[in-house]
CSV table of C-alpha atoms in Angstrom, one decimal:
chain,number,residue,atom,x,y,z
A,1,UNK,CA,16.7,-8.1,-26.0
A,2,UNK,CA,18.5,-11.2,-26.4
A,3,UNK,CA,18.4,-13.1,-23.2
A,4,UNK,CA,20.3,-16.5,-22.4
A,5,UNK,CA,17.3,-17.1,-20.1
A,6,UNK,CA,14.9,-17.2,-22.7
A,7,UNK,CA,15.9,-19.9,-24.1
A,8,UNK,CA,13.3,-22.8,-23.9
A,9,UNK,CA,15.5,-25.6,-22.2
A,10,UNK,CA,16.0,-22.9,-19.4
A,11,UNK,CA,12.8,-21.6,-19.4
A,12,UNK,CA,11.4,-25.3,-19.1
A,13,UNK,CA,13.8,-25.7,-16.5
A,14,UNK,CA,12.8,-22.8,-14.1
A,15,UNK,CA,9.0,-23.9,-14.5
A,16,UNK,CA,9.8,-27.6,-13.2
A,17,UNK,CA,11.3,-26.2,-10.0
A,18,UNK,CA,9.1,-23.4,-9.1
A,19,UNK,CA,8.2,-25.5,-5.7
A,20,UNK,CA,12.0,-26.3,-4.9
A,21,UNK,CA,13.6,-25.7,-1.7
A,22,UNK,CA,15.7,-22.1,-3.9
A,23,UNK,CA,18.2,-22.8,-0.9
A,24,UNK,CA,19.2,-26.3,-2.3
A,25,UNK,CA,19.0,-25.4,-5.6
A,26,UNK,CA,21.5,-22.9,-5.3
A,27,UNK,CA,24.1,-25.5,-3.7
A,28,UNK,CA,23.8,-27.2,-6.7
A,29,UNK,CA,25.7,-26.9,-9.8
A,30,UNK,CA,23.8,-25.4,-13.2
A,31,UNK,CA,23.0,-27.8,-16.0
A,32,UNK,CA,23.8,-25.3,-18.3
A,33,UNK,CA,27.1,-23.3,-19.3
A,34,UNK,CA,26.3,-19.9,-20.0
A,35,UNK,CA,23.7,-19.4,-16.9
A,36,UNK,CA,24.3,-19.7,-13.4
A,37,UNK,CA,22.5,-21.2,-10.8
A,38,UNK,CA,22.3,-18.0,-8.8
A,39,UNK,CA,20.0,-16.7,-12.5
A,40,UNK,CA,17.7,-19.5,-12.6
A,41,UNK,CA,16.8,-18.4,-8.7
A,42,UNK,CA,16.3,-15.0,-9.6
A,43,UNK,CA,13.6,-15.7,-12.3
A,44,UNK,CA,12.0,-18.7,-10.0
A,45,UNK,CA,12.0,-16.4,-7.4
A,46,UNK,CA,9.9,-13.5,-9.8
A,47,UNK,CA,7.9,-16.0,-10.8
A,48,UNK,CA,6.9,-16.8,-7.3
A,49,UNK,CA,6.3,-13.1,-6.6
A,50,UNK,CA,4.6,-12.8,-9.9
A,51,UNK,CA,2.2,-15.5,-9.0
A,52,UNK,CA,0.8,-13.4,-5.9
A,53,UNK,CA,1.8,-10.0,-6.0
A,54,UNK,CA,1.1,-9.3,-10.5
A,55,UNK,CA,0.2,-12.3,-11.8
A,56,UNK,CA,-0.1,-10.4,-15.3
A,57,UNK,CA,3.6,-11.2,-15.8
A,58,UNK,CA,3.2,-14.7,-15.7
A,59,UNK,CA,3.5,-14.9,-19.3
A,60,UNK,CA,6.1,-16.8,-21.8
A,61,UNK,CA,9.2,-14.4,-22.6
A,62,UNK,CA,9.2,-12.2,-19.5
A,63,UNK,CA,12.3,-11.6,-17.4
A,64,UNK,CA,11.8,-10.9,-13.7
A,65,UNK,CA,15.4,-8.3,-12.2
A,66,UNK,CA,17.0,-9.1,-8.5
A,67,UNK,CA,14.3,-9.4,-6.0
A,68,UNK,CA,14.9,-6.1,-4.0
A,69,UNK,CA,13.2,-4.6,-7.3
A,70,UNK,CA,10.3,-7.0,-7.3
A,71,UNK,CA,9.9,-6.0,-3.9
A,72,UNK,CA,10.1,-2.2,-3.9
A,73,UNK,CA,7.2,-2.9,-7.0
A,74,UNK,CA,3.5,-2.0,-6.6
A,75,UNK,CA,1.2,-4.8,-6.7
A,76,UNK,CA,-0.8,-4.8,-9.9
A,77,UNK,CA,-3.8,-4.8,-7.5
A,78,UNK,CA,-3.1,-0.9,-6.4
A,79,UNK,CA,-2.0,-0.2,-9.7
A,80,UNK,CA,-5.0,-1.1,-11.4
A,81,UNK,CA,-6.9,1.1,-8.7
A,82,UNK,CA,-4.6,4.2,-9.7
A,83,UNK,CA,-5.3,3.9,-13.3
A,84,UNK,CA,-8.6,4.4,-13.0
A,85,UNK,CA,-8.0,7.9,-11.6
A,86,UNK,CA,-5.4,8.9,-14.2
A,87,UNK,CA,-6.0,10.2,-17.8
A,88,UNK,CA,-4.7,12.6,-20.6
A,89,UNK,CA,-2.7,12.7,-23.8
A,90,UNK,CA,1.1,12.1,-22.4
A,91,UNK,CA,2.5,10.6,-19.1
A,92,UNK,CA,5.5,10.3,-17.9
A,93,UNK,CA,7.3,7.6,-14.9
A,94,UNK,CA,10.2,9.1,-13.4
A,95,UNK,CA,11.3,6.2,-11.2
A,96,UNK,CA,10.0,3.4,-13.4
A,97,UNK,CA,11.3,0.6,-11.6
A,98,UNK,CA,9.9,-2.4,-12.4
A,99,UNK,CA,7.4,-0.9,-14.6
A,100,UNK,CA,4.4,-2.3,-12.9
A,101,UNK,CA,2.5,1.4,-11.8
A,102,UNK,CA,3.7,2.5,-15.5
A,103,UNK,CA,2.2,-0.1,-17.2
A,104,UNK,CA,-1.5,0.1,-15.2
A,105,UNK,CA,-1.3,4.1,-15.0
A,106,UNK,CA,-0.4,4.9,-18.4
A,107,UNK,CA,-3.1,2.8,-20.1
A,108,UNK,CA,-5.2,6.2,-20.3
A,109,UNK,CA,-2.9,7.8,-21.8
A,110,UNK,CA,-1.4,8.4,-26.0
A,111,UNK,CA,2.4,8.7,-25.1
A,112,UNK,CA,4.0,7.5,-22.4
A,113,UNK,CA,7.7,8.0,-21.4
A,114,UNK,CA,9.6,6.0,-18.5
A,115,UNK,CA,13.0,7.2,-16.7
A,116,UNK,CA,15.3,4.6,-15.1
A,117,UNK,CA,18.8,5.6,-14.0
A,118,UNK,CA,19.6,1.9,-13.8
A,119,UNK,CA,20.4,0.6,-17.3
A,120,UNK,CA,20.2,-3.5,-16.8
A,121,UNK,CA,16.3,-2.5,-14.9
A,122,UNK,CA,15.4,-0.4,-18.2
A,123,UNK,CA,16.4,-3.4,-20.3
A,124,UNK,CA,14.4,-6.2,-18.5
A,125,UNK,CA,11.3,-3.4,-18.5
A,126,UNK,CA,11.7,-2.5,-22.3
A,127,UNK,CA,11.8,-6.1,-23.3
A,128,UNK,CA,8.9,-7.5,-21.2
A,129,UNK,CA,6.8,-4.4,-22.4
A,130,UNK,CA,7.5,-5.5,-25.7
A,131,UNK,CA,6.5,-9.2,-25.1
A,132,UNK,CA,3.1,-7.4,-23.7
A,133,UNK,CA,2.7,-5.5,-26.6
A,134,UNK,CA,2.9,-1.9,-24.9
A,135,UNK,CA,5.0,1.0,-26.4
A,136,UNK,CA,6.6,3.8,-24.6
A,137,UNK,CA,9.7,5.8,-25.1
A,138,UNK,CA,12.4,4.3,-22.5
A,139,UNK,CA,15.3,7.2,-20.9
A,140,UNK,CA,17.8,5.8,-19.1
A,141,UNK,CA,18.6,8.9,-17.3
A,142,UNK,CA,18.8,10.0,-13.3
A,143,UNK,CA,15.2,11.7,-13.3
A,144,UNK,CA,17.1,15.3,-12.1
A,145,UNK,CA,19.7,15.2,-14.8
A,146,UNK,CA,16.0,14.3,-17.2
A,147,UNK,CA,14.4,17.3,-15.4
A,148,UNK,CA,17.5,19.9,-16.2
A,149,UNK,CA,17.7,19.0,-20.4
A,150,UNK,CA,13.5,18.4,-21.1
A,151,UNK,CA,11.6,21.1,-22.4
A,152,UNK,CA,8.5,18.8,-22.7
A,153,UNK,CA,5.5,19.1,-20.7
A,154,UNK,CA,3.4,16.4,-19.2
A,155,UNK,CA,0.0,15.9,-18.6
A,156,UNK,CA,1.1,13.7,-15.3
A,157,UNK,CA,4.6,12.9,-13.7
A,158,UNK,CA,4.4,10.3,-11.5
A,159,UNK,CA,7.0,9.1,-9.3
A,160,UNK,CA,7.9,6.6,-6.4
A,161,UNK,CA,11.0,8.0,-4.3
A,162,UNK,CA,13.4,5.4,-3.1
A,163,UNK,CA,12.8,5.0,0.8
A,164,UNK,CA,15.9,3.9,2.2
A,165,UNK,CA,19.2,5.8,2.9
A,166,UNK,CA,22.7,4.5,2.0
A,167,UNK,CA,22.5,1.9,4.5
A,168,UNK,CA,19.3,0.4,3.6
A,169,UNK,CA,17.5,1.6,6.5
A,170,UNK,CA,13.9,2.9,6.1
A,171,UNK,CA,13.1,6.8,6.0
A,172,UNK,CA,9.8,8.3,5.8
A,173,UNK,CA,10.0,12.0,5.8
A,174,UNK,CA,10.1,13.8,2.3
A,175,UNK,CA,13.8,15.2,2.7
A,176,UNK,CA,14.7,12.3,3.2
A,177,UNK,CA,13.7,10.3,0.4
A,178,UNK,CA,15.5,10.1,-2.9
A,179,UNK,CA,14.6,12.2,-4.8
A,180,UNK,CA,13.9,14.7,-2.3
A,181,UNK,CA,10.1,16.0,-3.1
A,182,UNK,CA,10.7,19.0,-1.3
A,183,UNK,CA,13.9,19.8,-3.4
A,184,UNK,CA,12.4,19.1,-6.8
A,185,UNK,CA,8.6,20.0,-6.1
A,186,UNK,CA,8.1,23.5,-8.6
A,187,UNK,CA,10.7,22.1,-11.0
A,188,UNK,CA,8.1,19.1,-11.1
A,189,UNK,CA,4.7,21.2,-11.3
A,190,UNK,CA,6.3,23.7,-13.9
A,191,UNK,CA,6.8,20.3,-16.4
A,192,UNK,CA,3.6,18.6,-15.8
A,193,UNK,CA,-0.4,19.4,-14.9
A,194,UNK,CA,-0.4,17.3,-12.2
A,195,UNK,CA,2.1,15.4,-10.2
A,196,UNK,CA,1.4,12.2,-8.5
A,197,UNK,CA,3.9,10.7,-5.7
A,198,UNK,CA,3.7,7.3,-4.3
A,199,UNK,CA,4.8,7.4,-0.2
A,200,UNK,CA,4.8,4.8,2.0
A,201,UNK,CA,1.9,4.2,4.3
A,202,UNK,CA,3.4,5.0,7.6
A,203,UNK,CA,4.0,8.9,6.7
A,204,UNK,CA,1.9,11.4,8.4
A,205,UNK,CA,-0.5,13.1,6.6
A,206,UNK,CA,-0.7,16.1,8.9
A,207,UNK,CA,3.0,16.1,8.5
A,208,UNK,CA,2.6,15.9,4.4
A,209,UNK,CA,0.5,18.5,4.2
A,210,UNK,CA,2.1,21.1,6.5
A,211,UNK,CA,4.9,20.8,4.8
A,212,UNK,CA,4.3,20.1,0.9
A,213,UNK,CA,1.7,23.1,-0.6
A,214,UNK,CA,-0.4,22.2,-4.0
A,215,UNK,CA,-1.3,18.5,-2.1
A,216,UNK,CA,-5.3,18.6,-3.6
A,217,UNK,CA,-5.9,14.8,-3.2
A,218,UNK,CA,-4.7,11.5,-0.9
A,219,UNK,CA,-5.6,8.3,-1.8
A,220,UNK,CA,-4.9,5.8,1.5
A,221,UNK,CA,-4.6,2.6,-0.1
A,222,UNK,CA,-5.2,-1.0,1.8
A,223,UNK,CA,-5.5,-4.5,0.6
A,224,UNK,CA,-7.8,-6.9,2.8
A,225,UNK,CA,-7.4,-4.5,5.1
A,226,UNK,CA,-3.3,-4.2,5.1
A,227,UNK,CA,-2.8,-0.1,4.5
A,228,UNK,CA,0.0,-0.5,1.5
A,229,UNK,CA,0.4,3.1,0.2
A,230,UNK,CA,0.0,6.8,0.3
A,231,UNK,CA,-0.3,8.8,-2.8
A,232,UNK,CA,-0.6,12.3,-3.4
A,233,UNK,CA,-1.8,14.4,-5.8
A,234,UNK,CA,-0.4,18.3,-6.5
A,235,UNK,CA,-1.2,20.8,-8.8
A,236,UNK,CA,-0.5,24.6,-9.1
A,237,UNK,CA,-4.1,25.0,-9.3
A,238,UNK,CA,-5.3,26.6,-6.1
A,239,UNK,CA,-7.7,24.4,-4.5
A,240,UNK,CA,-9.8,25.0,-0.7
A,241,UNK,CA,-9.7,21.7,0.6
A,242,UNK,CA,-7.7,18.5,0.1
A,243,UNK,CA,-9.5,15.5,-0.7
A,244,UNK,CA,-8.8,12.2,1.0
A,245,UNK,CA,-10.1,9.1,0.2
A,246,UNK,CA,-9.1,5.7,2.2
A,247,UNK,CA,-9.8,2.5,0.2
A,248,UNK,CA,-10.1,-1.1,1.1
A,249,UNK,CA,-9.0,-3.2,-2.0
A,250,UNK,CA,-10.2,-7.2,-1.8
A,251,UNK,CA,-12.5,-6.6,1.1
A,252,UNK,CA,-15.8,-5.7,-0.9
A,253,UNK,CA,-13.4,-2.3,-2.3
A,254,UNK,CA,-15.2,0.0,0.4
A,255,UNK,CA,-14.3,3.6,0.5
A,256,UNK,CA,-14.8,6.9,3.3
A,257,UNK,CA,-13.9,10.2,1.5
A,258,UNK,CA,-13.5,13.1,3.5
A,259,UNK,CA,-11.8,16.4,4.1
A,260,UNK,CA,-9.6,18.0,6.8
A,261,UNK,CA,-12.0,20.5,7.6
A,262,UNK,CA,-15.0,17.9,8.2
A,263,UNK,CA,-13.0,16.3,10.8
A,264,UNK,CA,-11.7,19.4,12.5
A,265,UNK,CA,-15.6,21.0,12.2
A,266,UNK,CA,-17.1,17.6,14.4
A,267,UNK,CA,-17.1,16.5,17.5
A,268,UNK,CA,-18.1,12.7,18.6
A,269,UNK,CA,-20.5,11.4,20.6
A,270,UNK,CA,-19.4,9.5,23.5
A,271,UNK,CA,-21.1,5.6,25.0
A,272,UNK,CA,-20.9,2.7,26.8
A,273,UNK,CA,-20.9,-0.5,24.7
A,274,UNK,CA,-24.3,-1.0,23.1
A,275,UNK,CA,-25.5,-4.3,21.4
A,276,UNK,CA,-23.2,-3.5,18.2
A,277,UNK,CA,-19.4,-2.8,18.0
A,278,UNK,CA,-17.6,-0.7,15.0
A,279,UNK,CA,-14.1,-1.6,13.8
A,280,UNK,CA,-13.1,1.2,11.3
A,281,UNK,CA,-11.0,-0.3,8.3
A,282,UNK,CA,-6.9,0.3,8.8
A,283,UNK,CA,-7.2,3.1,5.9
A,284,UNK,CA,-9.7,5.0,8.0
A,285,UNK,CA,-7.7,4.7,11.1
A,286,UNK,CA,-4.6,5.3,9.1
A,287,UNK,CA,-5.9,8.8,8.7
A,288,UNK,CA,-6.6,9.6,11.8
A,289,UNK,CA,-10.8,10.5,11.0
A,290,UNK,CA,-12.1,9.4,14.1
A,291,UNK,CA,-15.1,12.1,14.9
A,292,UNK,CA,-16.3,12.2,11.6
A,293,UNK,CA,-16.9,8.2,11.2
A,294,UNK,CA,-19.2,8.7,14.6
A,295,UNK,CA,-21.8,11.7,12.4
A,296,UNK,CA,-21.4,9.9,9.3
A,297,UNK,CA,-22.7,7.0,10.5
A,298,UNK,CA,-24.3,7.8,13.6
A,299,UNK,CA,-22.4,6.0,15.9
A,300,UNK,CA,-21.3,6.6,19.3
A,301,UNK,CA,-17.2,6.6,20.2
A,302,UNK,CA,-16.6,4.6,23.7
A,303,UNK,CA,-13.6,7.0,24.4
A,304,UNK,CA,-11.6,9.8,22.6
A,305,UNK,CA,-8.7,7.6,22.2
A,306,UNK,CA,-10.1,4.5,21.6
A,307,UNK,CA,-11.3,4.6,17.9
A,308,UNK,CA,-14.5,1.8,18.5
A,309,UNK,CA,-18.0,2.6,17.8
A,310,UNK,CA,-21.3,1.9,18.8
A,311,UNK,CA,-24.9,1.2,18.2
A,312,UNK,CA,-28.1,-0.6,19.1
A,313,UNK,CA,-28.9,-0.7,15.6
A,314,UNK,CA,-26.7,-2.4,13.2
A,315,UNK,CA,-25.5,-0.4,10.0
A,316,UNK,CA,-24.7,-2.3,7.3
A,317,UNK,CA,-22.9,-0.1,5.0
A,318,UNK,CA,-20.0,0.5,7.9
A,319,UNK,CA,-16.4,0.7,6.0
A,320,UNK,CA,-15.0,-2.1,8.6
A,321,UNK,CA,-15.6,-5.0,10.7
A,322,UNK,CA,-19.4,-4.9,12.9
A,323,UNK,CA,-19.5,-7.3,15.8
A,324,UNK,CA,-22.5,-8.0,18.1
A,325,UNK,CA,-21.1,-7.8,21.4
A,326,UNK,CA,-21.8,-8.2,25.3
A,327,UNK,CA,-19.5,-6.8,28.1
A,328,UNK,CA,-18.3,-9.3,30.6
A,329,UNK,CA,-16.1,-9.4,33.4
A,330,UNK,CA,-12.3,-10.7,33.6
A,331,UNK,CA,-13.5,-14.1,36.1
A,332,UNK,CA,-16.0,-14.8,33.3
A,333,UNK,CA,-12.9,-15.8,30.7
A,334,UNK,CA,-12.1,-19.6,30.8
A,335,UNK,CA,-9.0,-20.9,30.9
A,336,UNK,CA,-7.7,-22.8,27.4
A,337,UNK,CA,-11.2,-21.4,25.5
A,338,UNK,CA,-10.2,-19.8,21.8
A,339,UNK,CA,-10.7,-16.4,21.0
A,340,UNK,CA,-9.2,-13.8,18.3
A,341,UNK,CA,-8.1,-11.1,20.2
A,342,UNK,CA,-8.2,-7.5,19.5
A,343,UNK,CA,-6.3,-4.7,22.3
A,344,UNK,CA,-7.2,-1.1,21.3
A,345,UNK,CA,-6.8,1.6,23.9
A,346,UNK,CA,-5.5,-1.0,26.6
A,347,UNK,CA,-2.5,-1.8,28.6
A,348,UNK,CA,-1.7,-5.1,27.5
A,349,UNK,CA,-0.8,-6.5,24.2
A,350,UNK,CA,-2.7,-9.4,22.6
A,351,UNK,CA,-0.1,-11.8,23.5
A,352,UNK,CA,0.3,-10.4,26.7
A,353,UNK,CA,-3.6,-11.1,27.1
A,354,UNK,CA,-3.3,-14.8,26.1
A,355,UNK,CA,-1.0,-15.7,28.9
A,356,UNK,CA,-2.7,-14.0,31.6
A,357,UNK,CA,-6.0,-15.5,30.9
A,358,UNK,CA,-5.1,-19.0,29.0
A,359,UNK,CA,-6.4,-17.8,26.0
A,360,UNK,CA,-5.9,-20.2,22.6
A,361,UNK,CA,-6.0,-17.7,19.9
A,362,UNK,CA,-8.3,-18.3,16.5
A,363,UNK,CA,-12.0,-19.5,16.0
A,364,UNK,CA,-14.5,-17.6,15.3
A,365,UNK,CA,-15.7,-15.8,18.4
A,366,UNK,CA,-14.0,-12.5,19.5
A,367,UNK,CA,-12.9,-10.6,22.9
A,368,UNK,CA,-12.0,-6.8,22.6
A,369,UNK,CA,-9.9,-5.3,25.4
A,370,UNK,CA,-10.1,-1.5,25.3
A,371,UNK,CA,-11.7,1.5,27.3
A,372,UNK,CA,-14.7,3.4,27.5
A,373,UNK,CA,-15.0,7.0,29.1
A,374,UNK,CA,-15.8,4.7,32.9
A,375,UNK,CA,-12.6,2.8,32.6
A,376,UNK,CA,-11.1,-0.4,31.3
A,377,UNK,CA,-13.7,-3.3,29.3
A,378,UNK,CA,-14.2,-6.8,28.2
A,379,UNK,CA,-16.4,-7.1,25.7
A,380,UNK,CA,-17.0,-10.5,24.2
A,381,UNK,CA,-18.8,-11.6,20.5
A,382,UNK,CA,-22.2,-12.6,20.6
């Protein structure tokens, strides 16, 4: 790929303003002819992206595509996690994108074959995986049109379905999502072992799985506690139970792996505040396993729709945040004292908290306003 942009006085160039103001910059006129000032933004602005979100690509000779691509990318953090679940002899990325799941998934794998119906996208992908020194076979193809003409099969398909209609607005059910999963679901499974779709994180999974048959794992994914993703896993294989696990990446990578049925078989156990208080990690509450984190850990629930635990003894191995905790009463607050605030199960927002009792949010001590099975509670950190 012979790329203007790649050339070392431009390259140079880009490097020495990757702290500008991109808004001035772009009011200014290029120093060079053939590239505009509007394409040196673009690549400072990857490079920015790059620099948090996969930092892998911070390398001489890569080209970074328009932002809304870098943004609709995984982060190589969640991609690394999915590669260590995938293997076999040949994979295949339907809606390669950016090439950033490709690239971490299909490191287990002896062939490996990306789709992209945009040409230009496929281009800056081929090229940088060349300057990384990875081979594939590149199809620039709309992945139904790929689906009608291939008589290959796959050992995985894996796929990321665009998530906004025509006028950019987010959807979240299946049908709605382009490709539509529903649509293209047995013409999928009939070309590979095992299909893998990322969704985004705010989809229901009692939804997914009422509606989409062969699901035989979920993977919740969260970094540092931020829930990023929801991937599935289907099969033709008949399988009893689905397997879900919810992951925290960056935040000491703890897990809770569960099944439907476990939830639906238990019933929580039900207390005031005791001495400790249990903050389930977002991938957890994300999946709505609330009974099943109270046996598991033998904790007790403060109210069935307030998802807090407690204990008089402290567990250490609890996949969330553990606070030592008093209760107090509303007079016992002072005015202009600093607090982080957490509202679960209550009627008023954290903000709305703050100016009713003169709260200065941050330090380090902690007030929880929720509800326990007697009514409405302060409790305070220790």
């Amino acid at each position: 790929m012979e790329n203007k942009l790649l050339n070392k006085e431009i390259q140079n160039y880009i490097n020495a303003n990757l702290n500008t103001d991109l808004h001035s910059l772009l009011l200014k006129k290029s120093p060079f002819q053939d590239v505009s000032m509007s394409e040196i933004v673009q690549q400072i602005k990857g490079k920015q992206t790059a620099q948090k979100k996969f930092p892998f690509l911070l390398k001489e000779g890569i080209i970074f595509p328009p932002q809304l691509n870098l943004e609709q990318a995984s982060s190589e953090i969640t991609a690394v996690y999915k590669s260590q679940i995938l293997k076999g002899n040949t994979f295949i990325d339907l809606t390669s994108g950016f090439g950033i799941d490709a690239y971490y998934l299909s490191q287990n794998f002896g062939e490996v074959t990306l789709v992209e119906q945009n040409p230009e996208l496929l281009n800056i992908v081929e090229h940088n995986w060349g300057v990384l020194d990875r081979k594939a076979i590149f199809i620039n193809q709309n992945l139904e049109d790929f689906l009608d003409i291939n008589k290959d099969h796959f050992n995985v398909i894996y796929l990321d379905p665009a998530r906004r209609d025509h006028n950019k607005n987010k959807v979240f059910l299946l049908e709605d999502l382009s490709p539509d999963i529903l649509q293209i679901k047995d013409r999928l499974l009939t070309t590979a072992d095992q299909v893998v779709v990322k969704l985004s994180p705010l989809i229901d999974l009692k939804y997914l799985v009422s509606v989409l048959p062969g699901i035989f794992r979920i993977e919740i994914i969260a970094v540092k506690n931020d829930v990023k993703e929801a991937v599935i896993f289907l099969s033709n294989e008949k399988r009893k139970e689905i397997m879900v696990n919810c992951i925290n990446l960056e935040s000491g990578d703890s897990s809770f792996t569960f099944t439907f049925d476990e939830e639906e078989n238990t019933q929580a156990v039900y207390s005031e505040p005791e001495k400790f208080i249990y903050i389930p990690n977002n991938s957890i509450l994300k999946a709505g396993i609330f009974n099943l984190v109270s046996e598991r850990f033998g904790l007790k629930k403060l109210h069935p729709n307030t998802h807090l635990y407690t204990s008089d003894q402290k567990i250490n191995d609890f996949p969330g945040r553990v606070l030592e905790m008093e209760s107090v009463e509303s007079k016992q607050i002072k005015k202009k004292e600093q607090f982080n605030i957490i509202s679960k199960n209550y009627p008023l927002k954290p903000e709305d908290i703050k100016k009713k009792y003169g709260i200065k949010d941050g330090g380090e001590g902690y007030l929880i306003f929720t509800q326990s099975k007697k009514g409405k509670i302060i409790l305070k950190s220790v």
